[in-house]
Short mmCIF file of C-alpha atoms in Angstrom, two decimals:
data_model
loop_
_atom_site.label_atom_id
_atom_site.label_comp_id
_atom_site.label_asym_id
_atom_site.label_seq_id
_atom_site.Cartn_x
_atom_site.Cartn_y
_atom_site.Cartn_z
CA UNK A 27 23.89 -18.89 -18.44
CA UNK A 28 20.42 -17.75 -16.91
CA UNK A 29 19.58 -15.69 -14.06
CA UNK A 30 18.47 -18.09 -11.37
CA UNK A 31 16.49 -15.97 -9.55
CA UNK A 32 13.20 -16.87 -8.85
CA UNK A 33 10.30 -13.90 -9.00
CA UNK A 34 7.04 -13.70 -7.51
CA UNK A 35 5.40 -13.74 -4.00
CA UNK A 36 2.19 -15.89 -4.84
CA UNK A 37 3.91 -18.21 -7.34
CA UNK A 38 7.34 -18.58 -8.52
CA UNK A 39 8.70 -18.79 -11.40
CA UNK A 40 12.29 -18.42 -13.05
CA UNK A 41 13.84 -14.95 -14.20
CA UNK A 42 15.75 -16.20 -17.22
CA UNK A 43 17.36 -13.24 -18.22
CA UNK A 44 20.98 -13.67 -19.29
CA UNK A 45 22.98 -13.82 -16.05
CA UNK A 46 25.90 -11.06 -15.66
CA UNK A 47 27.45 -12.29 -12.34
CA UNK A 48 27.26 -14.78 -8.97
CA UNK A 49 25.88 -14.09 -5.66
CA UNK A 50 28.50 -13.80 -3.64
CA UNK A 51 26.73 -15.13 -0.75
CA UNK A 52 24.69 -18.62 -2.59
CA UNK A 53 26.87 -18.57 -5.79
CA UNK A 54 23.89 -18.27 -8.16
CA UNK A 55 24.10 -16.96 -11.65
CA UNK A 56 22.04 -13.61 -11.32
CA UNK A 57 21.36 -10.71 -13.99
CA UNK A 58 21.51 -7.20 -12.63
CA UNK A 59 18.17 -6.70 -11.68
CA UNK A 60 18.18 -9.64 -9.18
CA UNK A 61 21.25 -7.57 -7.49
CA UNK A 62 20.69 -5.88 -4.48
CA UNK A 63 22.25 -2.23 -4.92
CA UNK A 64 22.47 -2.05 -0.84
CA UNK A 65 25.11 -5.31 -1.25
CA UNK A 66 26.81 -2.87 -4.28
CA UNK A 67 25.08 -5.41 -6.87
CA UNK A 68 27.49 -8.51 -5.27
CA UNK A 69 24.21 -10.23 -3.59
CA UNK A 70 21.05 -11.66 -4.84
CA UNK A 71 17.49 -10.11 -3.07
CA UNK A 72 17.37 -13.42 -1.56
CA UNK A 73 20.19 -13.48 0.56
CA UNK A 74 20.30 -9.54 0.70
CA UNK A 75 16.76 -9.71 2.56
CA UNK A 76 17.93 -12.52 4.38
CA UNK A 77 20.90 -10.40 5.23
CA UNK A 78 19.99 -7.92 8.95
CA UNK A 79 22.72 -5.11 7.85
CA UNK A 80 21.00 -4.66 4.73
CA UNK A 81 18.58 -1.56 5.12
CA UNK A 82 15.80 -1.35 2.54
CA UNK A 83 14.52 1.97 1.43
CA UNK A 84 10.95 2.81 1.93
CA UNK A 85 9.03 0.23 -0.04
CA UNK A 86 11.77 -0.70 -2.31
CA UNK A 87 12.62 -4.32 -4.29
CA UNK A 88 14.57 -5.21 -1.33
CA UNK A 89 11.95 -4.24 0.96
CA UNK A 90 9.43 -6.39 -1.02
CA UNK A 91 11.70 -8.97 -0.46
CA UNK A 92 11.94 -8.92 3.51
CA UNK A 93 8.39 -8.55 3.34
CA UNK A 94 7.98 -11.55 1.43
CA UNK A 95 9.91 -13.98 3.21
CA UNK A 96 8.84 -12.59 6.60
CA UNK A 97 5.45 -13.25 5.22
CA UNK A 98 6.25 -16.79 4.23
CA UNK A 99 8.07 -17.82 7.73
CA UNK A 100 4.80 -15.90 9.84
CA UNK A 101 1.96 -17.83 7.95
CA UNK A 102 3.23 -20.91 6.35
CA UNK A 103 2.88 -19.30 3.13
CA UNK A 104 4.33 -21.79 0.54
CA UNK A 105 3.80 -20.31 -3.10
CA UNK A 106 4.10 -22.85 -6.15
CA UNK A 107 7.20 -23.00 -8.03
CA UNK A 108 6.23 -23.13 -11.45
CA UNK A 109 9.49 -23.43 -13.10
CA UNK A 110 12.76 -25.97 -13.14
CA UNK A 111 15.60 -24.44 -11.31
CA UNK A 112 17.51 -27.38 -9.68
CA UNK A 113 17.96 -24.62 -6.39
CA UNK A 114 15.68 -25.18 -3.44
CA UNK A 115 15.07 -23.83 -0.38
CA UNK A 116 12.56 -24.44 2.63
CA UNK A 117 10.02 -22.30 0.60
CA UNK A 118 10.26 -24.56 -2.44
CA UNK A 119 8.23 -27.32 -1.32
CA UNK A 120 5.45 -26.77 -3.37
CA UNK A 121 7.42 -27.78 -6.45
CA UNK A 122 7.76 -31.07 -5.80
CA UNK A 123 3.29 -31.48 -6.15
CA UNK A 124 3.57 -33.09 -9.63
CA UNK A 125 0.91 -32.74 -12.38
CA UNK A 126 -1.50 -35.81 -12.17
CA UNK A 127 -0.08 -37.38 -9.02
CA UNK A 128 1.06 -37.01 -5.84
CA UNK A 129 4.30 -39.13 -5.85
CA UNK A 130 5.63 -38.52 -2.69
CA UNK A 131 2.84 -38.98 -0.91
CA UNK A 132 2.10 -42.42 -2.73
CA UNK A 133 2.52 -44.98 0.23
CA UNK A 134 1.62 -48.26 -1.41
CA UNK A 135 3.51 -51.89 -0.87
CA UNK A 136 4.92 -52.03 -3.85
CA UNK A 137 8.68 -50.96 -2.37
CA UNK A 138 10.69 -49.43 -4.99
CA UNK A 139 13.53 -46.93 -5.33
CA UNK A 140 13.99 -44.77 -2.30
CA UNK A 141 11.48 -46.85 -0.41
CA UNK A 142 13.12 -48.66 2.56
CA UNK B 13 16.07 16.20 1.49
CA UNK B 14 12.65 19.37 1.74
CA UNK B 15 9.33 18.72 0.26
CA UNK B 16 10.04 21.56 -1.88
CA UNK B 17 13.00 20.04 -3.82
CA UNK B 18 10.97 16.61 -3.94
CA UNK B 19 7.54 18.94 -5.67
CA UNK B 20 10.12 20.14 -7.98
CA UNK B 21 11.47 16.54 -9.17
CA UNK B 22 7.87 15.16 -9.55
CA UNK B 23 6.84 15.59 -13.47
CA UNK B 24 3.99 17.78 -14.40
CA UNK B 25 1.85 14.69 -14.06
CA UNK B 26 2.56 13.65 -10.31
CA UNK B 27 2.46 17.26 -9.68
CA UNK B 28 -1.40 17.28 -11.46
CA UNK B 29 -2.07 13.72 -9.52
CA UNK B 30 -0.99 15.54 -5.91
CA UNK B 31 -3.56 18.62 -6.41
CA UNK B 32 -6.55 16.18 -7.98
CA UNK B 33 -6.01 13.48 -6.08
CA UNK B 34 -7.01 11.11 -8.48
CA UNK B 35 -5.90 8.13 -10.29
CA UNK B 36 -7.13 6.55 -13.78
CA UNK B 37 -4.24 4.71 -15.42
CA UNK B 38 -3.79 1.31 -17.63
CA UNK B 39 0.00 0.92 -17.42
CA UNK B 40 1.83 -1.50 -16.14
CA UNK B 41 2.96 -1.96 -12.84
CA UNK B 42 5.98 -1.04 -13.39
CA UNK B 43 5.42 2.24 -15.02
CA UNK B 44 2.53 2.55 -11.55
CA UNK B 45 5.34 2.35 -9.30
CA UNK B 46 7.49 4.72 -10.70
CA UNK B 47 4.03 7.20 -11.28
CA UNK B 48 3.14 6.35 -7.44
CA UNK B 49 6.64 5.86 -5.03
CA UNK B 50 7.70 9.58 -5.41
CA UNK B 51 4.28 10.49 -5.18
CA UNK B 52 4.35 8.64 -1.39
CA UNK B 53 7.79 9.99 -0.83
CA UNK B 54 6.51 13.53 -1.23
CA UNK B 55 3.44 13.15 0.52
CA UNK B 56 6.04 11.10 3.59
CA UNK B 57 7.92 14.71 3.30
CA UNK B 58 4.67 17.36 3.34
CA UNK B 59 3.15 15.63 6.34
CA UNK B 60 6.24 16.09 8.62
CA UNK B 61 6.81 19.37 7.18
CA UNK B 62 3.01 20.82 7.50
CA UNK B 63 2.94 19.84 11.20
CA UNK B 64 6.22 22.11 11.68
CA UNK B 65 4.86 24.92 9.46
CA UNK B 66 1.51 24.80 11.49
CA UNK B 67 3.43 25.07 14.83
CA UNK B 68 5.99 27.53 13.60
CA UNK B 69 2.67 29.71 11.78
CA UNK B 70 0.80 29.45 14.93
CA UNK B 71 3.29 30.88 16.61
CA UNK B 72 3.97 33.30 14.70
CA UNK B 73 1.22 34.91 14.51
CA UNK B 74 0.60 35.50 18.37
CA UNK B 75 4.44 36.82 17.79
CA UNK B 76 3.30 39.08 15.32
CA UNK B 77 -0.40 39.82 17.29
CA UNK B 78 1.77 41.10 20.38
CA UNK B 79 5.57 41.67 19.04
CA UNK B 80 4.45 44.18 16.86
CA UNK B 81 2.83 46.67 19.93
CA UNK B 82 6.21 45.97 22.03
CA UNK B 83 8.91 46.67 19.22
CA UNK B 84 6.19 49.87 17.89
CA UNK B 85 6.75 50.94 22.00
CA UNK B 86 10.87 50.38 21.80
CA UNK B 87 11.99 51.53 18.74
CA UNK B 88 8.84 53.82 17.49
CA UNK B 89 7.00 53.22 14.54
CA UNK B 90 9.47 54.44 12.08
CA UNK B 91 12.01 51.88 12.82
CA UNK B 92 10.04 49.49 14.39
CA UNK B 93 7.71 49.35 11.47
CA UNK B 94 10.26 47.96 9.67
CA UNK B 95 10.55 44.59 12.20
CA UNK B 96 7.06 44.84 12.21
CA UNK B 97 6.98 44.28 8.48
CA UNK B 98 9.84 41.54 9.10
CA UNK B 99 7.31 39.84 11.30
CA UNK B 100 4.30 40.24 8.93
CA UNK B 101 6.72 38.60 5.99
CA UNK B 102 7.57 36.04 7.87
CA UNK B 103 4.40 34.72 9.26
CA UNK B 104 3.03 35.48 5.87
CA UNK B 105 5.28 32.99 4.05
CA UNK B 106 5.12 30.28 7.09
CA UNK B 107 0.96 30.42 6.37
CA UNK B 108 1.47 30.36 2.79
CA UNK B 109 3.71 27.04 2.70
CA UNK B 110 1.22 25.97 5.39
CA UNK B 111 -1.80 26.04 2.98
CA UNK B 112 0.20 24.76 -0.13
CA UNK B 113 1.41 21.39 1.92
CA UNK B 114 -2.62 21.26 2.81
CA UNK B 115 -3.38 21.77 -0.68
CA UNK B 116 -0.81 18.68 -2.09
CA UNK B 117 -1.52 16.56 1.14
CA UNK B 118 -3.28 13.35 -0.13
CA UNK B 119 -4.79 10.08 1.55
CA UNK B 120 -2.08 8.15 3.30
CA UNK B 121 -3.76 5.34 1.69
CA UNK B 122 -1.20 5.81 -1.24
CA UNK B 123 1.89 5.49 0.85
CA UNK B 124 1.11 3.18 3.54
CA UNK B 125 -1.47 0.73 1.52
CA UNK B 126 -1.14 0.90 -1.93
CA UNK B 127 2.46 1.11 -2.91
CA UNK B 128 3.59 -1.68 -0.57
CA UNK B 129 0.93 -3.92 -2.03
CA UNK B 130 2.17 -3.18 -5.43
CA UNK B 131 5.40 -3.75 -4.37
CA UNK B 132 4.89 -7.51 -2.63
CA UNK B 133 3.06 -7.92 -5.73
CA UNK B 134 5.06 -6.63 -8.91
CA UNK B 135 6.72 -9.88 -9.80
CA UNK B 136 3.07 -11.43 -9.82
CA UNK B 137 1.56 -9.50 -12.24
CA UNK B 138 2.79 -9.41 -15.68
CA UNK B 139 4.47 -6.69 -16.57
CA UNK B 140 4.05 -6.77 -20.27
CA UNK B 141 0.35 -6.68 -19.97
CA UNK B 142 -1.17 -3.08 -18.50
CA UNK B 143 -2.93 -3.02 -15.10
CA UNK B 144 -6.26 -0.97 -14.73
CA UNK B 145 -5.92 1.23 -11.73
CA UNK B 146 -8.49 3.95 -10.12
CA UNK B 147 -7.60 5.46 -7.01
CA UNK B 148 -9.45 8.25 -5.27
CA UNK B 149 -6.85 9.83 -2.93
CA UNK B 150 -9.15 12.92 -1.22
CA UNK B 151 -9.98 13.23 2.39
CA UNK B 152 -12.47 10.40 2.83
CA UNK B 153 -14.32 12.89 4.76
CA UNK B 154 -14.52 15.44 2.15
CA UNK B 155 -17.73 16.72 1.51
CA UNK B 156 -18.77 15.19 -1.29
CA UNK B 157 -18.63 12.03 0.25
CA UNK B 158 -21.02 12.98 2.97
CA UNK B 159 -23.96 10.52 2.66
CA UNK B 160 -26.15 11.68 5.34
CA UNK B 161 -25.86 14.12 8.75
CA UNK B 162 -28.17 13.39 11.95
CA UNK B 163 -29.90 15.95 13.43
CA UNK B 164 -28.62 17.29 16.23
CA UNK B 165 -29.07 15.37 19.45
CA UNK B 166 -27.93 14.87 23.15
CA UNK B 167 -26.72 11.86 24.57
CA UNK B 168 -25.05 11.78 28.19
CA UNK B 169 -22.87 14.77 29.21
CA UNK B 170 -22.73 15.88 25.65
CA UNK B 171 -25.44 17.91 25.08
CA UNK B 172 -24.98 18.08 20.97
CA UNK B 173 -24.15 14.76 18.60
CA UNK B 174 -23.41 15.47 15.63
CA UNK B 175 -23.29 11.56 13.46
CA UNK B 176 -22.24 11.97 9.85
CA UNK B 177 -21.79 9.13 7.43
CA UNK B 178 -19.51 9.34 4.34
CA UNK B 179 -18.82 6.65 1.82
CA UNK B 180 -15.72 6.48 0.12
CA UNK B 181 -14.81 3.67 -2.67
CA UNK B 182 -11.32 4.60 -3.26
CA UNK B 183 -9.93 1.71 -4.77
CA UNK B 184 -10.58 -0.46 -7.70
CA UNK B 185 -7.88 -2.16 -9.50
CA UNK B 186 -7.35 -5.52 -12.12
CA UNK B 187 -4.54 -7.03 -13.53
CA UNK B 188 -3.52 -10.28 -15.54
CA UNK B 189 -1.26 -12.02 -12.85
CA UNK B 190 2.01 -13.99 -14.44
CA UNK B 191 0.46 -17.33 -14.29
CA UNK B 192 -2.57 -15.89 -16.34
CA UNK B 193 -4.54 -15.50 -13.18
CA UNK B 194 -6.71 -12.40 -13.65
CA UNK B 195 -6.74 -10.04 -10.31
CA UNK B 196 -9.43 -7.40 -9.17
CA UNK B 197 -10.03 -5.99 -5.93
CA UNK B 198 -12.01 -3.47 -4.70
CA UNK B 199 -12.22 -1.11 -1.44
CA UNK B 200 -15.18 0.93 0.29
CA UNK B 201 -14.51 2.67 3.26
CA UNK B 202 -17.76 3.59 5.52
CA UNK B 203 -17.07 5.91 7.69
CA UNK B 204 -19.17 7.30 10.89
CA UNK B 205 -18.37 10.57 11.94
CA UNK B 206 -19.51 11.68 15.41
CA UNK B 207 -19.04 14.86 16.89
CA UNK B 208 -19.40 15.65 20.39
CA UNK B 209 -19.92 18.45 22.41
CA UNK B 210 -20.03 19.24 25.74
CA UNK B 211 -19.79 22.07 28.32
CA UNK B 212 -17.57 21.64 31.21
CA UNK B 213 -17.59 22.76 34.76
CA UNK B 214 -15.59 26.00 33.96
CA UNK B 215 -18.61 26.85 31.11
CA UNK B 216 -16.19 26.34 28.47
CA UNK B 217 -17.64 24.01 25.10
CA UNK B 218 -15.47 21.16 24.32
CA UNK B 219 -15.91 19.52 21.32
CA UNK B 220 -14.62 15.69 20.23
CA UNK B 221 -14.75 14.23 16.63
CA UNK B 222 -14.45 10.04 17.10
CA UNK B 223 -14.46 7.73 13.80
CA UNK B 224 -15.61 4.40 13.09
CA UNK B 225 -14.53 2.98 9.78
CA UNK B 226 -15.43 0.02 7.99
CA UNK B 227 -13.75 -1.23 5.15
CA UNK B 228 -15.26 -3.69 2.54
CA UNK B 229 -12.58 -5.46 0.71
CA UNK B 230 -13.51 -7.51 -2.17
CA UNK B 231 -11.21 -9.77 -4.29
CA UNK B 232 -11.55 -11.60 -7.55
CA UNK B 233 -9.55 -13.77 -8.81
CA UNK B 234 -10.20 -15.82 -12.14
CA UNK B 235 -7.67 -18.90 -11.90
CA UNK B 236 -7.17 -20.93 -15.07
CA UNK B 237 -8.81 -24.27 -14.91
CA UNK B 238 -5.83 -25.75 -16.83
CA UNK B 239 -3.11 -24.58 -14.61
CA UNK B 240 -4.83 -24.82 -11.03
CA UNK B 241 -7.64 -27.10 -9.55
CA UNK B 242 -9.03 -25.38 -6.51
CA UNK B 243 -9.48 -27.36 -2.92
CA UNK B 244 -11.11 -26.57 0.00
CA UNK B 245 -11.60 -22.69 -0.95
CA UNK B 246 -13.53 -21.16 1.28
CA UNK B 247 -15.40 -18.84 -0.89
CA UNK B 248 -17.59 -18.30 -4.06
CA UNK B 249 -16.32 -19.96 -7.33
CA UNK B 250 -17.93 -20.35 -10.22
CA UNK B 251 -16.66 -21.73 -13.50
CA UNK B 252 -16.82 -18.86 -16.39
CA UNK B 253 -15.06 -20.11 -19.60
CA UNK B 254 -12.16 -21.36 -18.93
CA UNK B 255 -11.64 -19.89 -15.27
CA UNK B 256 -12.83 -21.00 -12.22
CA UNK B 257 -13.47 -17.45 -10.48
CA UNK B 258 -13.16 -16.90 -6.32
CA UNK B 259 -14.61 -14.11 -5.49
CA UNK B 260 -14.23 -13.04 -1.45
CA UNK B 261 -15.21 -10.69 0.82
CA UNK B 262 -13.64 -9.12 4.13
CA UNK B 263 -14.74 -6.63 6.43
CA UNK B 264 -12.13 -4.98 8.81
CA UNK B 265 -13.98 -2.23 11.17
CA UNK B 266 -11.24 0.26 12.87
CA UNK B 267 -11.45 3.02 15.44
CA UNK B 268 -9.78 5.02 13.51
CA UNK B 269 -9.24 6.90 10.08
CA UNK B 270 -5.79 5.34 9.37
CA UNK B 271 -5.18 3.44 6.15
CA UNK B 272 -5.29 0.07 5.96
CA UNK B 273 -3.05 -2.75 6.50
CA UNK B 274 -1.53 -4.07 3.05
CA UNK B 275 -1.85 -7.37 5.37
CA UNK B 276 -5.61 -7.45 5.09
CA UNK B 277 -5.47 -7.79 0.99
CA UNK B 278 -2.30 -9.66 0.74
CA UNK B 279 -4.15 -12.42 3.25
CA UNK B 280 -7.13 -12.51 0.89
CA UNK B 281 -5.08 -13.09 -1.99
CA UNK B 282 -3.03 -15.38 -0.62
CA UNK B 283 -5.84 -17.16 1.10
CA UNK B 284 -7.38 -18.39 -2.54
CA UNK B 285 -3.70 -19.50 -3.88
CA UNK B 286 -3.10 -21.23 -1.03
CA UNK B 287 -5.96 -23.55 -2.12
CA UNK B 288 -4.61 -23.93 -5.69
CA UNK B 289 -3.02 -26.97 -6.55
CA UNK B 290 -1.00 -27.68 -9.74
CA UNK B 291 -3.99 -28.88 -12.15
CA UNK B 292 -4.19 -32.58 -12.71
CA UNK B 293 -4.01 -33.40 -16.72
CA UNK B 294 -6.90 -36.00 -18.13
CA UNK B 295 -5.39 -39.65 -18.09
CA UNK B 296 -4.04 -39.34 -21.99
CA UNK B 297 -3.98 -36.01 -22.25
#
């Protein structure tokens, strides 16, 4: 199993590290770095930023994560998820822009699965 | 935890880094951070504890100035010599601590600009690959920085002007980004000092120092043509090899000589990605 975290502020992409443990709060696979040590290593970044009782130190990883996602949520910031981790949240969107087209924008007639 | 426990921690390196105030390093960003965050966290501690010293040293040496006559009057000099000595101890180790956190104090630049960008930004760049990172963290009013001082002149109530200009580049930095993006930025600070002096009704000369500073930020970023086509930028590009290369420019003018916002780089950044799109492959490729 492989750390599902995903790293980066300006693009994603996976971790892929060998995974030591779960979040206990979204039940990902996550190796110890992804851990926050203010959750005592039981929650990934992710949720730990998301997470008001956590208090980051000055500047540190779980700092850069607050900072990230409050970054994200202010400006619309969507980075692109370069990677294939079936986990998405509302900052994933970006993943779905495939190489060479733009399926889910593609409106013709044609009907098809999913269209209704 | 004091400043002086923190010096001691820092390896003979940070220690050198604190008294030059320089910064010339190819290492990775991981191996900046851990060069740079107890350099902020020591420079965090020495501010709040120079403004202390400098209170407690003023202080003491009006103590000292008049103490000295009144405890030489109440206990004579033979005794009261040796509280006088106390006193000149004392203020004698307050100014010496004073002068040593002056001597280690660098810009806040370090703290308040450059490790958080680093920090948003460490899961960008690759971390295998060494960064490039120069970093000038003197007074950017130092002297050597002083491009040109005005004549003196009057203007209003002030009867002397005083209008200095400095330049400072303190920043230049380039890394290979994760995605094989290749980073760069750049920072000038111009700064206009103006001093200002007046006499007021009571005959007494005031004097005011006011700053303007304007900071040139320039970012390059050299995208790869196969992994991102670029839409709508707003900005230079220009295809070299197999790049297409943004290059922009922002100017942010403040009132003041406090570091600047991480914001102001992280926008620029982000600005150019946010026009990057997934590169479309060649039909058959």
């Amino acid at each position: 199993m492989t750390c599902e975290a995903r790293k980066g502020f300006l693009t994603l992409s996976d971790c892929q590290n060998p995974a030591a443990t779960q979040c206990s709060n979204c039940a990902r696979s996550m190796c110890p770095a992804h851990l926050a040590p203010q959750s005592g290593f039981t929650m990934c970044f992710d949720c730990a930023a998301a997470n008001a009782n956590m208090q980051p130190g000055e500047n540190d990883e779980l700092w850069a994560h607050r900072y990230r996602d409050d970054y994200r949520t202010s400006t619309g910031y969507v980075p692109i998820y370069t990677s294939r981790h079936h986990y998405y949240d509302s900052q994933d969107t970006r993943s779905f822009d495939q190489r060479g087209s733009d399926a889910l924008m593609d409106d013709d007639d044609r009907g098809g699965f999913g269209d209704s | 935890m004091s400043v002086l426990k923190v010096w001691r921690s820092l390896d003979p390196e940070q220690k050198q880094i604190l008294l030059d105030k320089q910064v010339n390093v190819n290492r990775s960003v991981d191996e900046v951070l851990t060069l740079l965050r107890p350099l902020a966290a020591c420079d965090a501690l020495a501010d709040k504890a120079r403004t202390k010293l400098g209170c407690s040293f003023a202080l003491a040496i009006v103590v000292t100035l008049f103490g000295s006559f009144w405890i030489a009057g109440m206990l004579g000099w033979t005794i009261g010599g040796v509280f006088v000595l106390l006193l000149v101890a004392t203020t004698s180790v307050l100014g010496y601590f004073w002068l040593w956190t002056r001597k280690i104090d660098v810009s806040n630049n370090c703290r308040q600009f450059l490790v958080p960008v680093l920090s948003v930004f460490r899961e960008d760049i690759d971390a295998t690959k060494p960064m490039h990172l120069r970093i000038d963290l003197s007074s950017p009013t130092a002297k050597t920085k002083m491009q040109s001082e005005s004549a003196p002149y009057a203007s209003g109530i002030y009867h002397k002007v005083i209008d200095s200009k400095y330049l400072d580049p303190w920043m230049s930095a380039e890394a290979m980004l994760v995605d094989g993006t290749k980073l760069s930025w750049r920072i000038t600070d111009s700064i206009l000092e103006r001093k200002k002096t007046k006499r007021n009704p009571r005959g007494k000369y005031k004097t005011k120092t006011k700053y303007k500073k304007k900071t040139d930020l320039e970012v390059k970023l050299g995208l790869r043509a196969k992994s991102y086509d670029l839409v709508n930028v707003d900005a230079t590009v220009e295809t070299q090899g197999k790049r297409n290369v943004v290059e922009m420019e922002r100017t942010i003018v403040t009132m003041s000589l406090d570091p600047l916002d991480p914001r102001a780089l992280i926008d620029l950044v982000a600005e150019v990605y946010r026009s990057a799109k997934p590169a479309q492959k060649e039909a058959g490729a």
